Short mmCIF file of C-alpha atoms in Angstrom, two decimals:
data_model
loop_
_atom_site.label_atom_id
_atom_site.label_comp_id
_atom_site.label_asym_id
_atom_site.label_seq_id
_atom_site.Cartn_x
_atom_site.Cartn_y
_atom_site.Cartn_z
CA UNK A 140 -150.92 -89.48 86.10
CA UNK A 141 -151.10 -86.17 84.34
CA UNK A 142 -152.50 -86.24 80.63
CA UNK A 143 -150.24 -86.32 78.04
CA UNK A 144 -149.06 -83.73 75.61
CA UNK A 145 -150.05 -85.57 72.37
CA UNK A 146 -147.06 -84.22 70.79
CA UNK A 147 -143.52 -83.83 72.12
CA UNK A 148 -142.67 -81.01 74.50
CA UNK A 149 -140.20 -78.40 73.32
CA UNK A 150 -136.58 -78.39 74.04
CA UNK A 151 -137.27 -75.33 76.55
CA UNK A 152 -138.60 -77.63 78.89
CA UNK A 153 -135.45 -79.65 79.49
CA UNK A 154 -133.31 -82.40 77.54
CA UNK A 155 -134.12 -85.47 75.98
CA UNK A 156 -133.01 -88.38 78.02
CA UNK A 157 -132.68 -92.20 77.32
CA UNK A 158 -132.30 -95.22 79.54
CA UNK A 159 -130.40 -98.62 78.56
CA UNK A 160 -127.57 -100.47 77.18
CA UNK A 161 -124.09 -99.04 76.37
CA UNK A 162 -122.14 -101.77 74.35
CA UNK A 163 -119.05 -102.17 72.50
CA UNK A 164 -119.69 -103.64 69.13
CA UNK A 165 -117.64 -106.04 67.32
CA UNK A 166 -118.29 -107.21 63.81
CA UNK A 167 -117.49 -110.07 61.56
CA UNK A 168 -115.80 -109.01 58.39
CA UNK A 169 -117.35 -111.93 56.63
CA UNK A 170 -120.92 -112.53 55.60
CA UNK A 171 -122.32 -115.78 56.76
CA UNK A 172 -124.54 -117.43 59.56
CA UNK A 173 -123.43 -116.81 63.17
CA UNK A 174 -119.96 -117.40 64.99
CA UNK A 175 -119.58 -121.00 64.47
CA UNK A 176 -116.11 -121.00 63.05
CA UNK A 177 -112.96 -118.74 63.26
CA UNK A 178 -113.21 -115.48 61.54
CA UNK A 179 -111.64 -111.85 61.61
CA UNK A 180 -113.67 -109.33 63.32
CA UNK A 181 -113.27 -105.50 63.41
CA UNK A 182 -113.90 -103.05 66.05
CA UNK A 183 -114.35 -102.10 68.87
CA UNK A 184 -117.10 -99.54 67.95
CA UNK A 185 -118.98 -97.44 70.65
CA UNK A 186 -122.54 -98.96 70.71
CA UNK A 187 -126.05 -99.79 72.23
CA UNK A 188 -129.28 -98.45 70.65
CA UNK A 189 -130.00 -95.96 73.62
CA UNK A 190 -126.14 -94.64 73.17
CA UNK A 191 -126.63 -94.28 69.35
CA UNK A 192 -129.65 -92.57 69.79
CA UNK A 193 -128.63 -89.97 72.35
CA UNK A 194 -125.52 -89.43 70.48
CA UNK A 195 -127.27 -88.39 67.30
CA UNK A 196 -129.66 -86.12 69.52
CA UNK A 197 -126.58 -84.13 70.89
CA UNK A 198 -124.82 -84.11 67.49
CA UNK A 199 -127.77 -81.87 66.41
CA UNK A 200 -127.28 -79.73 69.11
CA UNK A 201 -130.18 -81.17 71.24
CA UNK A 202 -129.77 -81.30 74.98
CA UNK A 203 -129.35 -84.76 75.99
CA UNK A 204 -128.42 -87.19 78.56
CA UNK A 205 -128.43 -90.95 79.35
CA UNK A 206 -128.88 -93.61 82.43
CA UNK A 207 -126.56 -96.24 81.86
CA UNK A 208 -123.59 -98.32 83.31
CA UNK A 209 -120.30 -99.25 81.89
CA UNK A 210 -117.15 -101.20 83.32
CA UNK A 211 -114.10 -99.72 84.47
CA UNK A 212 -112.28 -100.77 81.58
CA UNK A 213 -111.14 -99.51 77.88
CA UNK A 214 -114.67 -100.48 76.20
CA UNK A 215 -116.38 -98.32 79.02
CA UNK A 216 -114.04 -95.28 78.38
CA UNK A 217 -114.16 -95.76 74.72
CA UNK A 218 -118.25 -95.08 75.03
CA UNK A 219 -118.13 -92.58 77.64
CA UNK A 220 -115.41 -90.42 76.26
CA UNK A 221 -117.31 -90.67 72.56
CA UNK A 222 -120.51 -89.43 74.24
CA UNK A 223 -119.13 -86.74 76.22
CA UNK A 224 -117.23 -85.34 73.00
CA UNK A 225 -120.30 -85.19 71.16
CA UNK A 226 -122.06 -83.15 73.85
CA UNK A 227 -124.19 -85.86 75.85
CA UNK A 228 -124.83 -85.60 79.67
CA UNK A 229 -122.94 -88.76 81.22
CA UNK A 230 -123.23 -87.66 84.69
CA UNK A 231 -125.62 -90.59 85.44
CA UNK A 232 -123.58 -93.30 83.71
CA UNK A 233 -122.27 -95.64 86.38
CA UNK A 234 -119.02 -97.04 86.22
CA UNK A 235 -118.83 -100.26 87.69
CA UNK A 236 -115.69 -102.01 89.22
CA UNK A 237 -117.41 -105.24 89.45
CA UNK A 238 -118.78 -105.93 85.70
CA UNK A 239 -117.25 -105.34 82.41
CA UNK A 240 -118.70 -103.22 79.66
CA UNK A 241 -121.68 -104.92 77.78
CA UNK A 242 -120.89 -106.37 74.35
CA UNK A 243 -122.37 -107.24 70.88
CA UNK A 244 -120.91 -109.33 68.31
CA UNK A 245 -122.46 -108.98 65.08
CA UNK A 246 -122.57 -111.04 61.61
CA UNK A 247 -124.29 -110.12 58.44
CA UNK A 248 -126.16 -112.81 56.58
CA UNK A 249 -126.34 -112.76 52.60
CA UNK A 250 -129.72 -111.33 52.91
CA UNK A 251 -128.67 -108.67 55.36
CA UNK A 252 -130.32 -109.88 58.21
CA UNK A 253 -128.07 -109.87 61.52
CA UNK A 254 -126.93 -112.36 63.99
CA UNK A 255 -126.09 -111.23 67.20
CA UNK A 256 -124.14 -112.68 70.46
CA UNK A 257 -125.03 -110.05 73.26
CA UNK A 258 -123.42 -109.88 76.68
CA UNK A 259 -125.85 -107.41 78.45
CA UNK A 260 -127.23 -109.25 81.62
CA UNK A 261 -124.11 -110.10 83.28
CA UNK A 262 -122.39 -106.89 82.36
CA UNK A 263 -122.31 -103.37 83.59
CA UNK A 264 -125.34 -102.53 81.06
CA UNK A 265 -127.51 -105.17 83.02
CA UNK A 266 -127.05 -103.49 86.52
CA UNK A 267 -128.82 -100.00 85.66
CA UNK A 268 -130.32 -98.64 89.03
CA UNK A 269 -131.85 -95.24 89.79
CA UNK A 270 -129.12 -93.85 91.45
CA UNK A 271 -129.02 -90.00 92.72
CA UNK A 272 -127.08 -89.16 89.61
CA UNK A 273 -129.91 -90.62 87.58
CA UNK A 274 -132.56 -88.99 89.48
CA UNK A 275 -131.13 -85.64 89.40
CA UNK A 276 -130.92 -86.24 85.33
CA UNK A 277 -134.80 -87.22 85.53
CA UNK A 278 -136.02 -84.53 87.28
CA UNK A 279 -134.78 -81.59 84.70
CA UNK A 280 -135.70 -83.84 81.61
CA UNK A 281 -138.28 -82.50 79.39
CA UNK A 282 -138.67 -85.65 77.10
CA UNK A 283 -138.01 -89.52 77.55
CA UNK A 284 -136.99 -91.82 74.69
CA UNK A 285 -137.56 -95.57 75.59
CA UNK A 286 -135.93 -98.04 73.55
CA UNK A 287 -137.40 -101.48 73.65
CA UNK A 288 -134.07 -103.18 74.13
CA UNK A 289 -133.80 -101.60 77.47
CA UNK A 290 -136.84 -103.13 78.65
CA UNK A 291 -135.20 -106.60 78.67
CA UNK A 292 -132.90 -105.22 81.44
CA UNK A 293 -134.87 -105.60 84.94
CA UNK A 294 -133.11 -102.30 86.51
CA UNK A 295 -133.70 -100.17 83.39
CA UNK A 296 -137.32 -101.05 83.39
CA UNK A 297 -137.78 -99.52 86.89
CA UNK A 298 -135.79 -96.29 85.72
CA UNK A 299 -137.91 -96.02 82.54
CA UNK A 300 -141.24 -96.10 84.53
CA UNK A 301 -140.06 -93.88 86.95
CA UNK A 302 -138.69 -91.46 84.42
CA UNK A 303 -142.00 -91.64 82.58
CA UNK A 304 -144.11 -90.66 85.67
CA UNK A 305 -141.63 -87.94 86.69
CA UNK A 306 -141.19 -86.22 83.24
CA UNK A 307 -144.94 -86.40 82.26
CA UNK A 308 -145.99 -84.86 85.84
CA UNK A 309 -143.82 -81.74 84.63
CA UNK A 310 -145.65 -81.40 81.35
CA UNK A 311 -142.75 -83.48 79.31
CA UNK A 312 -143.48 -85.94 76.87
CA UNK A 313 -142.28 -89.69 76.14
CA UNK A 314 -141.49 -91.25 73.01
CA UNK A 315 -141.17 -95.43 72.24
CA UNK A 316 -138.99 -97.39 69.48
CA UNK A 317 -140.37 -100.69 69.95
CA UNK A 318 -136.97 -102.25 68.81
CA UNK A 319 -137.47 -105.62 70.50
CA UNK A 320 -135.13 -108.14 69.19
CA UNK A 321 -135.73 -111.76 70.19
CA UNK A 322 -132.36 -112.16 71.57
CA UNK A 323 -133.39 -109.63 74.27
CA UNK A 324 -136.99 -110.92 75.31
CA UNK A 325 -135.88 -113.17 78.12
CA UNK A 326 -139.17 -113.03 80.47
CA UNK A 327 -142.76 -111.74 80.30
CA UNK A 328 -141.84 -108.50 82.36
CA UNK A 329 -140.17 -107.17 79.48
CA UNK A 330 -143.56 -107.23 77.28
CA UNK A 331 -145.71 -106.13 80.35
CA UNK A 332 -143.32 -102.81 80.80
CA UNK A 333 -143.42 -102.60 76.83
CA UNK A 334 -147.35 -102.49 77.09
CA UNK A 335 -146.88 -99.60 79.94
CA UNK A 336 -144.54 -97.71 78.15
CA UNK A 337 -146.75 -97.78 74.73
CA UNK A 338 -149.83 -96.64 76.93
CA UNK A 339 -147.75 -93.43 77.97
CA UNK A 340 -146.04 -92.85 74.57
CA UNK A 341 -146.71 -89.55 72.65
CA UNK A 342 -144.61 -90.62 69.82
CA UNK A 343 -144.30 -93.83 68.30
CA UNK A 344 -141.21 -94.88 65.96
CA UNK A 345 -141.90 -98.42 64.93
CA UNK A 346 -140.50 -100.22 61.82
CA UNK A 347 -142.36 -102.49 59.70
CA UNK A 348 -144.29 -105.22 61.58
CA UNK A 349 -143.39 -103.41 64.93
CA UNK A 350 -146.77 -101.03 63.83
CA UNK A 351 -148.98 -104.35 63.74
CA UNK A 352 -147.30 -105.72 67.20
CA UNK A 353 -147.86 -102.57 68.92
CA UNK A 354 -151.73 -102.22 67.68
CA UNK A 355 -152.60 -106.06 67.73
CA UNK A 356 -153.80 -105.77 64.21
CA UNK A 357 -152.29 -106.60 61.04
CA UNK A 358 -153.66 -104.23 58.50
CA UNK A 359 -151.95 -100.74 58.59
CA UNK A 360 -154.70 -98.39 58.21
CA UNK A 361 -156.50 -99.81 61.18
CA UNK A 362 -153.08 -100.41 62.92
CA UNK A 363 -152.58 -96.60 62.90
CA UNK A 364 -156.25 -95.89 63.78
CA UNK A 365 -156.10 -97.70 66.82
CA UNK A 366 -152.76 -96.48 68.24
CA UNK A 367 -153.97 -93.10 67.61
CA UNK A 368 -157.54 -93.62 69.38
CA UNK A 369 -155.49 -94.77 72.18
CA UNK A 370 -153.96 -91.49 72.66
CA UNK A 371 -150.58 -91.32 70.84
CA UNK A 372 -150.25 -87.96 69.04
CA UNK A 373 -147.74 -88.85 66.37
CA UNK A 374 -146.65 -92.14 64.60
CA UNK A 375 -143.74 -92.33 62.36
CA UNK A 376 -143.61 -95.71 60.44
CA UNK A 377 -139.88 -96.47 59.22
CA UNK A 378 -140.07 -98.45 55.79
CA UNK A 379 -136.31 -98.92 55.32
CA UNK A 380 -135.80 -98.41 51.35
CA UNK A 381 -139.36 -97.29 50.95
CA UNK A 382 -138.74 -94.26 53.17
CA UNK A 383 -141.17 -93.21 55.88
CA UNK A 384 -144.40 -92.16 57.00
CA UNK A 385 -146.01 -89.73 59.31
CA UNK A 386 -149.48 -90.19 60.92
CA UNK A 387 -151.32 -87.88 63.36
CA UNK A 388 -155.22 -87.19 64.14
CA UNK A 389 -155.01 -83.41 62.90
CA UNK A 390 -152.99 -83.26 59.88
CA UNK A 391 -152.75 -85.42 56.56
CA UNK A 392 -150.25 -88.21 56.10
CA UNK A 393 -147.04 -87.32 55.06
CA UNK A 394 -145.02 -89.91 52.96
CA UNK A 395 -141.20 -89.29 52.55
CA UNK A 396 -138.98 -91.04 50.02
CA UNK A 397 -135.63 -92.67 51.15
CA UNK A 398 -132.47 -91.63 50.06
CA UNK A 399 -130.57 -93.77 47.39
CA UNK A 400 -127.18 -94.88 49.04
CA UNK A 401 -124.77 -97.42 49.03
CA UNK A 402 -125.22 -99.37 52.26
CA UNK A 403 -122.20 -100.36 54.20
CA UNK A 404 -123.38 -100.99 57.59
CA UNK A 405 -127.14 -100.57 58.60
CA UNK A 406 -126.79 -100.82 62.45
CA UNK A 407 -127.87 -97.81 64.01
CA UNK A 408 -129.88 -96.10 60.87
CA UNK A 409 -133.20 -96.40 62.96
CA UNK A 410 -131.89 -94.73 66.10
CA UNK A 411 -130.17 -92.09 64.24
CA UNK A 412 -133.66 -91.72 62.41
CA UNK A 413 -135.70 -91.64 65.56
CA UNK A 414 -133.42 -89.13 67.21
CA UNK A 415 -133.09 -86.72 64.41
CA UNK A 416 -137.26 -86.86 64.08
CA UNK A 417 -137.42 -86.20 67.69
CA UNK A 418 -134.72 -83.67 68.18
CA UNK A 419 -136.38 -81.75 65.04
CA UNK A 420 -139.76 -81.66 66.44
CA UNK A 421 -138.72 -80.64 69.77
CA UNK A 422 -136.74 -77.51 68.17
CA UNK A 423 -140.23 -76.61 66.41
CA UNK A 424 -139.57 -78.34 62.96
CA UNK A 425 -143.04 -79.10 61.17
CA UNK A 426 -143.49 -83.02 60.78
CA UNK A 427 -142.76 -83.07 57.18
CA UNK A 428 -139.19 -81.40 57.53
CA UNK A 429 -138.37 -83.19 60.31
CA UNK A 430 -139.44 -86.56 58.33
CA UNK A 431 -137.28 -85.58 55.71
CA UNK A 432 -134.18 -84.77 57.87
CA UNK A 433 -134.83 -88.13 59.82
CA UNK A 434 -134.67 -90.02 56.42
CA UNK A 435 -131.20 -88.18 55.59
CA UNK A 436 -129.99 -89.02 59.17
CA UNK A 437 -130.59 -92.88 58.51
CA UNK A 438 -129.47 -92.89 55.18
CA UNK A 439 -126.14 -91.08 55.96
CA UNK A 440 -125.38 -93.33 58.76
CA UNK A 441 -125.67 -96.77 56.73
CA UNK A 442 -122.54 -95.09 54.65
CA UNK A 443 -120.24 -95.59 57.46
CA UNK A 444 -118.73 -98.68 59.21
CA UNK A 445 -119.92 -98.67 62.79
CA UNK A 446 -123.02 -97.81 64.55
CA UNK A 447 -122.33 -94.31 65.78
CA UNK A 448 -119.68 -93.70 62.94
CA UNK A 449 -122.35 -91.89 60.52
CA UNK A 450 -124.15 -89.56 63.18
CA UNK A 451 -124.54 -86.14 61.58
CA UNK A 452 -124.74 -82.63 62.39
CA UNK A 453 -127.49 -80.57 61.12
CA UNK A 454 -125.18 -78.90 58.59
CA UNK A 455 -124.04 -82.23 57.25
CA UNK A 456 -127.74 -83.18 56.98
CA UNK A 457 -128.65 -80.09 55.12
CA UNK A 458 -125.53 -80.86 52.46
CA UNK A 459 -126.96 -84.53 52.23
CA UNK A 460 -130.22 -83.55 51.36
CA UNK A 461 -129.03 -81.32 48.74
CA UNK A 462 -126.66 -83.79 46.97
CA UNK A 463 -128.16 -87.17 47.48
CA UNK A 464 -130.89 -88.58 44.94
CA UNK A 465 -133.94 -89.82 46.33
CA UNK A 466 -135.34 -93.67 45.54
#
């Protein structure tokens, strides 16, 4: 396998692509633990971590495509039309006549934690495969972004590893957002695939303790040093209300304060953050400026109900940065 770029490849090489679940999201309107009693719900909203991510890339005028599957139903049409409208290449989204569109029911606890009930494995989202349309998209891509959630889908794992091999062979780059949720870790193969993707990553976008999981060390400075020594070019650590930090071998650490906003719905904030950082870097923006825009994208997203409803254009982010106080 050719050596990695150590930084993200420029947009001139080809679009950013991702692989994974497209879901419809339905949210409880009450705060509490789980779904053990009747309650009111709101939705459906277009969702799925890879879908939110790639939608944000496209909204920033980044070339973008996704390999995924939906059912031949209203939930599938809702998602595909949203992605198409926002500029995503949807040619590699398979439409299944046999499987429904995947779903996620979400309820928030008092402390802000979330309970999920997913239907991925027995939905179109769980049937991802390397179709001719997927091969065509991969072969012209310049960057592969991997969401940890996708690695719990056997077919998606195979496509991810093929895409990494193919895109790196033409000088492209790879990013990884660990995003491994307990509900999605159904077998050891997901963790094995995670280790392979981590070894190939040029950009790592962990949240909180995901940094320690990736490095196998529970000290931040040591974890960062170990991952950089392994060949990762850039690490961007998402800290939520504490902002974010950028690490690399050749430049000084950059810390960026979070924006002070009233949170309505945190789902999708990390996906918008990662998409914005990556797209800004692929367009040539310096790490500090990309980090600022990524923080703004994540903050702006939480002010809207629905995981994709707060995705931002560059003009919207510029205005948000100018108008919104920092923590």
